[in-house]
Amino acid sequence: MIRIVILGAGNVAKHLYTAFCNHKSVTVVQCYNRKGVRLVPDQKEDNIIQDINNLTEADIYILAISDNAIEEVSGLLPFNNRLIVHTSGSAPIDVINSRNKKGVFYPLQSFSKDKIIDFNTVPFCIEAQDDRDLEILKKLASVLSKKIYDISSEQRNVLHVSAVFVNNFTNHLFSIGNDICNEHKIPFEILYPLIEETAKKITTINPDLAQTGPAIRNDSKTIKRHLKTLNNTSQKEIYKTLTEAIQSKYGKKL
Ligand SMILES: NC(=O)c1ccc[n+]([C@@H]2O[C@H](COP(=O)([O-])OP(=O)(O)OC[C@H]3O[C@@H](n4cnc5c(N)ncnc54)[C@H](OP(=O)(O)O)[C@@H]3O)[C@@H](O)[C@H]2O)c1
């Protein structure tokens, strides 16, 4: 039985809480957040605390809090030599206060409030300062997922930059596509099969080989027509920047 405390009440804290509550080999002995809110509507109030000085004993303390708060909150913990992990994609392990043992328990997925996550497919990037802590973190992650990776702080930072490109920026492009469709009264759902195929394809062929479209074809007439169609300055700039990036990668001029 692994006893954990979850600190924070945001997206990651809520998803981890829900996921761990479904497993008998892990007990969430306590949840701390500064507003004293429930992580899920039916959570019993007696294991939620608002005062960090009332933290109980546990095997692992999971700081599922904003990156900026990890250093400060880890410095407020009222004990020493226990295992404290954060869940950040980019904060180094060393940001955790040195009075306790440090680790990272980073679930590499995008968590939103109302979207259920199947943790079976979520890669966990684990880091610790010694083998014993690494093992217990792996054991904890293996309760939720089969995809567990030893990733250093340096590697995780790079992975996170890559994740920003493939997830956050891509989602912004989906949002632009949605806006353009709405503006012209076309249902965005017509594009769903294309979106799905784009994401699926790069799991079987290298993204460099999957690139299609007017930029790689150097189809200047289409590019000019598209730029004329766009009314929004920011959309035009993004279109130009990405077109130039594709053409420079494949050796063609706009
Ligand atoms: N969302 C994702 O997709 C995702 C994925 C993987 C990893 N992560 C990482 O997981 C961590 C949490 O992310 P999140 O998305 O769950 O964030 P979030 O939804 O914005 O929640 C942040 C939590 O941190 C708490 N917090 C902030 N400053 C605090 C302080 N000084 N003292 C105590 N609590 C404080 C907030 O409490 P209040 O409500 O009181 O402000 C809130 O409960 C971050 O390190 C993030 O990088 C996020």
mmCIF file of N, CA and C and ligand atoms in Angstrom, residues 7-16 32-37 39 52 63-70 72-73 76 86-91 105-113 160 167-168, ligand 1:
data_model
loop_
_atom_site.group_PDB
_atom_site.id
_atom_site.type_symbol
_atom_site.label_atom_id
_atom_site.label_comp_id
_atom_site.label_asym_id
_atom_site.label_seq_id
_atom_site.Cartn_x
_atom_site.Cartn_y
_atom_site.Cartn_z
ATOM 1 N N LEU A 7 -1.170 17.735 -3.061
ATOM 2 C CA LEU A 7 -1.235 19.170 -2.744
ATOM 3 C C LEU A 7 -1.642 19.912 -4.014
ATOM 4 N N GLY A 8 -2.666 20.756 -3.912
ATOM 5 C CA GLY A 8 -3.198 21.459 -5.077
ATOM 6 C C GLY A 8 -4.593 20.958 -5.389
ATOM 7 N N ALA A 9 -5.345 21.801 -6.090
ATOM 8 C CA ALA A 9 -6.728 21.417 -6.432
ATOM 9 C C ALA A 9 -7.051 21.808 -7.870
ATOM 10 N N GLY A 10 -6.007 21.831 -8.700
ATOM 11 C CA GLY A 10 -6.214 22.201 -10.104
ATOM 12 C C GLY A 10 -6.467 20.971 -10.962
ATOM 13 N N ASN A 11 -6.249 21.147 -12.250
ATOM 14 C CA ASN A 11 -6.542 20.077 -13.222
ATOM 15 C C ASN A 11 -5.812 18.776 -12.900
ATOM 16 N N VAL A 12 -4.505 18.859 -12.696
ATOM 17 C CA VAL A 12 -3.713 17.643 -12.497
ATOM 18 C C VAL A 12 -4.068 16.989 -11.157
ATOM 19 N N ALA A 13 -4.194 17.797 -10.110
ATOM 20 C CA ALA A 13 -4.548 17.263 -8.783
ATOM 21 C C ALA A 13 -5.869 16.495 -8.860
ATOM 22 N N LYS A 14 -6.849 17.071 -9.523
ATOM 23 C CA LYS A 14 -8.177 16.433 -9.612
ATOM 24 C C LYS A 14 -8.112 15.122 -10.389
ATOM 25 N N HIS A 15 -7.416 15.131 -11.515
ATOM 26 C CA HIS A 15 -7.331 13.904 -12.326
ATOM 27 C C HIS A 15 -6.550 12.812 -11.591
ATOM 28 N N LEU A 16 -5.448 13.202 -10.929
ATOM 29 C CA LEU A 16 -4.667 12.186 -10.196
ATOM 30 C C LEU A 16 -5.489 11.633 -9.034
ATOM 31 N N TYR A 32 -4.274 18.657 0.354
ATOM 32 C CA TYR A 32 -4.099 20.033 0.845
ATOM 33 C C TYR A 32 -4.327 20.994 -0.305
ATOM 34 N N ASN A 33 -5.119 22.011 -0.065
ATOM 35 C CA ASN A 33 -5.113 23.169 -0.967
ATOM 36 C C ASN A 33 -5.503 24.386 -0.150
ATOM 37 N N ARG A 34 -5.005 25.564 -0.578
ATOM 38 C CA ARG A 34 -5.109 26.731 0.307
ATOM 39 C C ARG A 34 -6.541 27.244 0.474
ATOM 40 N N LYS A 35 -7.463 26.794 -0.426
ATOM 41 C CA LYS A 35 -8.867 27.215 -0.259
ATOM 42 C C LYS A 35 -9.693 26.144 0.453
ATOM 43 N N GLY A 36 -9.105 24.985 0.673
ATOM 44 C CA GLY A 36 -9.821 23.898 1.353
ATOM 45 C C GLY A 36 -10.964 23.324 0.529
ATOM 46 N N VAL A 37 -10.828 23.369 -0.811
ATOM 47 C CA VAL A 37 -11.937 22.888 -1.658
ATOM 48 C C VAL A 37 -11.826 21.380 -1.906
ATOM 49 N N LEU A 39 -11.698 18.097 -4.240
ATOM 50 C CA LEU A 39 -11.168 17.845 -5.586
ATOM 51 C C LEU A 39 -12.248 17.263 -6.493
ATOM 52 N N ILE A 52 -1.240 24.042 5.806
ATOM 53 C CA ILE A 52 -0.155 23.135 5.409
ATOM 54 C C ILE A 52 0.564 22.524 6.625
ATOM 55 N N LEU A 63 3.171 17.454 -5.287
ATOM 56 C CA LEU A 63 2.894 18.891 -5.442
ATOM 57 C C LEU A 63 2.327 19.120 -6.840
ATOM 58 N N ALA A 64 1.000 19.018 -6.966
ATOM 59 C CA ALA A 64 0.351 19.265 -8.268
ATOM 60 C C ALA A 64 -0.113 20.721 -8.280
ATOM 61 N N ILE A 65 0.858 21.602 -8.187
ATOM 62 C CA ILE A 65 0.559 23.039 -8.093
ATOM 63 C C ILE A 65 1.314 23.795 -9.190
ATOM 64 N N SER A 66 0.937 25.068 -9.387
ATOM 65 C CA SER A 66 1.563 25.880 -10.427
ATOM 66 C C SER A 66 3.085 25.831 -10.306
ATOM 67 N N ASP A 67 3.762 25.806 -11.456
ATOM 68 C CA ASP A 67 5.237 25.740 -11.468
ATOM 69 C C ASP A 67 5.850 26.804 -10.552
ATOM 70 N N ASN A 68 5.290 28.013 -10.632
ATOM 71 C CA ASN A 68 5.845 29.140 -9.864
ATOM 72 C C ASN A 68 5.762 28.948 -8.351
ATOM 73 N N ALA A 69 4.855 28.069 -7.902
ATOM 74 C CA ALA A 69 4.626 27.916 -6.459
ATOM 75 C C ALA A 69 5.397 26.744 -5.850
ATOM 76 N N ILE A 70 6.044 25.913 -6.696
ATOM 77 C CA ILE A 70 6.668 24.675 -6.183
ATOM 78 C C ILE A 70 7.756 24.991 -5.147
ATOM 79 N N GLU A 72 8.250 27.709 -3.320
ATOM 80 C CA GLU A 72 7.704 28.316 -2.090
ATOM 81 C C GLU A 72 6.978 27.272 -1.229
ATOM 82 N N VAL A 73 6.076 26.503 -1.839
ATOM 83 C CA VAL A 73 5.267 25.557 -1.058
ATOM 84 C C VAL A 73 6.141 24.436 -0.498
ATOM 85 N N LEU A 76 7.599 25.338 2.672
ATOM 86 C CA LEU A 76 6.684 25.499 3.815
ATOM 87 C C LEU A 76 6.325 24.166 4.483
ATOM 88 N N HIS A 86 7.133 16.900 -7.701
ATOM 89 C CA HIS A 86 6.246 17.815 -8.417
ATOM 90 C C HIS A 86 5.818 17.176 -9.735
ATOM 91 N N THR A 87 4.844 17.790 -10.382
ATOM 92 C CA THR A 87 4.264 17.184 -11.596
ATOM 93 C C THR A 87 4.535 18.036 -12.834
ATOM 94 N N SER A 88 5.531 18.921 -12.732
ATOM 95 C CA SER A 88 5.757 19.885 -13.810
ATOM 96 C C SER A 88 6.561 19.307 -14.979
ATOM 97 N N GLY A 89 6.218 19.784 -16.178
ATOM 98 C CA GLY A 89 6.964 19.365 -17.364
ATOM 99 C C GLY A 89 8.273 20.105 -17.511
ATOM 100 N N SER A 90 8.381 21.287 -16.919
ATOM 101 C CA SER A 90 9.597 22.064 -17.188
ATOM 102 C C SER A 90 10.407 22.439 -15.947
ATOM 103 N N ALA A 91 9.800 22.450 -14.766
ATOM 104 C CA ALA A 91 10.572 22.830 -13.566
ATOM 105 C C ALA A 91 11.599 21.745 -13.242
ATOM 106 N N PHE A 105 7.160 13.548 -10.874
ATOM 107 C CA PHE A 105 6.123 12.600 -11.270
ATOM 108 C C PHE A 105 5.279 13.316 -12.324
ATOM 109 N N TYR A 106 5.830 13.363 -13.548
ATOM 110 C CA TYR A 106 5.229 14.202 -14.600
ATOM 111 C C TYR A 106 4.386 13.368 -15.565
ATOM 112 N N PRO A 107 3.069 13.545 -15.525
ATOM 113 C CA PRO A 107 2.225 12.836 -16.492
ATOM 114 C C PRO A 107 2.170 13.644 -17.789
ATOM 115 N N LEU A 108 2.733 13.049 -18.857
ATOM 116 C CA LEU A 108 2.832 13.815 -20.107
ATOM 117 C C LEU A 108 1.518 13.701 -20.887
ATOM 118 N N GLN A 109 0.585 14.529 -20.480
ATOM 119 C CA GLN A 109 -0.707 14.609 -21.171
ATOM 120 C C GLN A 109 -1.283 15.986 -20.920
ATOM 121 N N SER A 110 -2.261 16.374 -21.719
ATOM 122 C CA SER A 110 -2.923 17.662 -21.520
ATOM 123 C C SER A 110 -4.196 17.419 -20.697
ATOM 124 N N PHE A 111 -4.251 18.021 -19.518
ATOM 125 C CA PHE A 111 -5.403 17.806 -18.626
ATOM 126 C C PHE A 111 -6.306 19.025 -18.631
ATOM 127 N N SER A 112 -7.558 18.821 -18.942
ATOM 128 C CA SER A 112 -8.540 19.904 -18.853
ATOM 129 C C SER A 112 -9.605 19.472 -17.857
ATOM 130 N N LYS A 113 -10.282 20.466 -17.293
ATOM 131 C CA LYS A 113 -11.189 20.238 -16.163
ATOM 132 C C LYS A 113 -12.212 19.118 -16.416
ATOM 133 N N HIS A 160 9.288 18.992 -22.924
ATOM 134 C CA HIS A 160 8.205 19.937 -22.705
ATOM 135 C C HIS A 160 8.144 20.969 -23.839
ATOM 136 N N ASN A 167 1.333 20.017 -29.047
ATOM 137 C CA ASN A 167 0.022 20.111 -28.406
ATOM 138 C C ASN A 167 -0.497 21.549 -28.342
ATOM 139 N N ASN A 168 0.202 22.433 -27.628
ATOM 140 C CA ASN A 168 -0.335 23.778 -27.398
ATOM 141 C C ASN A 168 -0.443 24.581 -28.695
HETATM 142 N N1 LIG B 1 -2.700 20.960 -17.040
HETATM 143 C C1 LIG B 1 -1.916 20.146 -17.681
HETATM 144 O O1 LIG B 1 -2.242 19.728 -18.803
HETATM 145 C C2 LIG B 1 -0.620 19.646 -17.073
HETATM 146 C C3 LIG B 1 -0.055 18.465 -17.592
HETATM 147 C C4 LIG B 1 1.078 17.937 -16.987
HETATM 148 C C5 LIG B 1 1.683 18.597 -15.924
HETATM 149 N N2 LIG B 1 1.131 19.780 -15.457
HETATM 150 C C6 LIG B 1 1.794 20.418 -14.303
HETATM 151 O O2 LIG B 1 1.053 20.103 -13.128
HETATM 152 C C7 LIG B 1 1.096 21.226 -12.213
HETATM 153 C C8 LIG B 1 -0.297 21.720 -11.926
HETATM 154 O O3 LIG B 1 -0.888 22.102 -13.143
HETATM 155 P P1 LIG B 1 -2.468 22.329 -13.243
HETATM 156 O O4 LIG B 1 -2.788 22.355 -14.700
HETATM 157 O O5 LIG B 1 -3.169 21.367 -12.372
HETATM 158 O O6 LIG B 1 -2.587 23.790 -12.687
HETATM 159 P P2 LIG B 1 -3.922 24.592 -12.245
HETATM 160 O O7 LIG B 1 -5.125 23.878 -12.720
HETATM 161 O O8 LIG B 1 -3.680 25.989 -12.663
HETATM 162 O O9 LIG B 1 -3.878 24.489 -10.656
HETATM 163 C C9 LIG B 1 -2.824 25.066 -9.950
HETATM 164 C C10 LIG B 1 -2.982 24.723 -8.488
HETATM 165 O O10 LIG B 1 -1.830 25.268 -7.813
HETATM 166 C C11 LIG B 1 -2.298 25.940 -6.660
HETATM 167 N N3 LIG B 1 -1.376 26.977 -6.232
HETATM 168 C C12 LIG B 1 -0.845 27.970 -6.987
HETATM 169 N N4 LIG B 1 -0.043 28.759 -6.225
HETATM 170 C C13 LIG B 1 -0.084 28.232 -4.971
HETATM 171 C C14 LIG B 1 0.523 28.578 -3.744
HETATM 172 N N5 LIG B 1 1.367 29.617 -3.650
HETATM 173 N N6 LIG B 1 0.247 27.829 -2.655
HETATM 174 C C15 LIG B 1 -0.582 26.771 -2.735
HETATM 175 N N7 LIG B 1 -1.194 26.375 -3.872
HETATM 176 C C16 LIG B 1 -0.942 27.095 -4.984
HETATM 177 C C17 LIG B 1 -3.626 26.529 -7.082
HETATM 178 O O11 LIG B 1 -4.346 26.892 -5.955
HETATM 179 P P3 LIG B 1 -5.405 28.102 -5.978
HETATM 180 O O12 LIG B 1 -6.609 27.570 -6.701
HETATM 181 O O13 LIG B 1 -5.600 28.371 -4.544
HETATM 182 O O14 LIG B 1 -4.741 29.232 -6.740
HETATM 183 C C18 LIG B 1 -4.224 25.344 -7.848
HETATM 184 O O15 LIG B 1 -4.804 24.417 -6.967
HETATM 185 C C19 LIG B 1 2.010 22.272 -12.882
HETATM 186 O O16 LIG B 1 3.322 22.063 -12.449
HETATM 187 C C20 LIG B 1 1.889 21.936 -14.375
HETATM 188 O O17 LIG B 1 3.025 22.346 -15.096
HETATM 189 C C21 LIG B 1 -0.011 20.302 -16.001
#
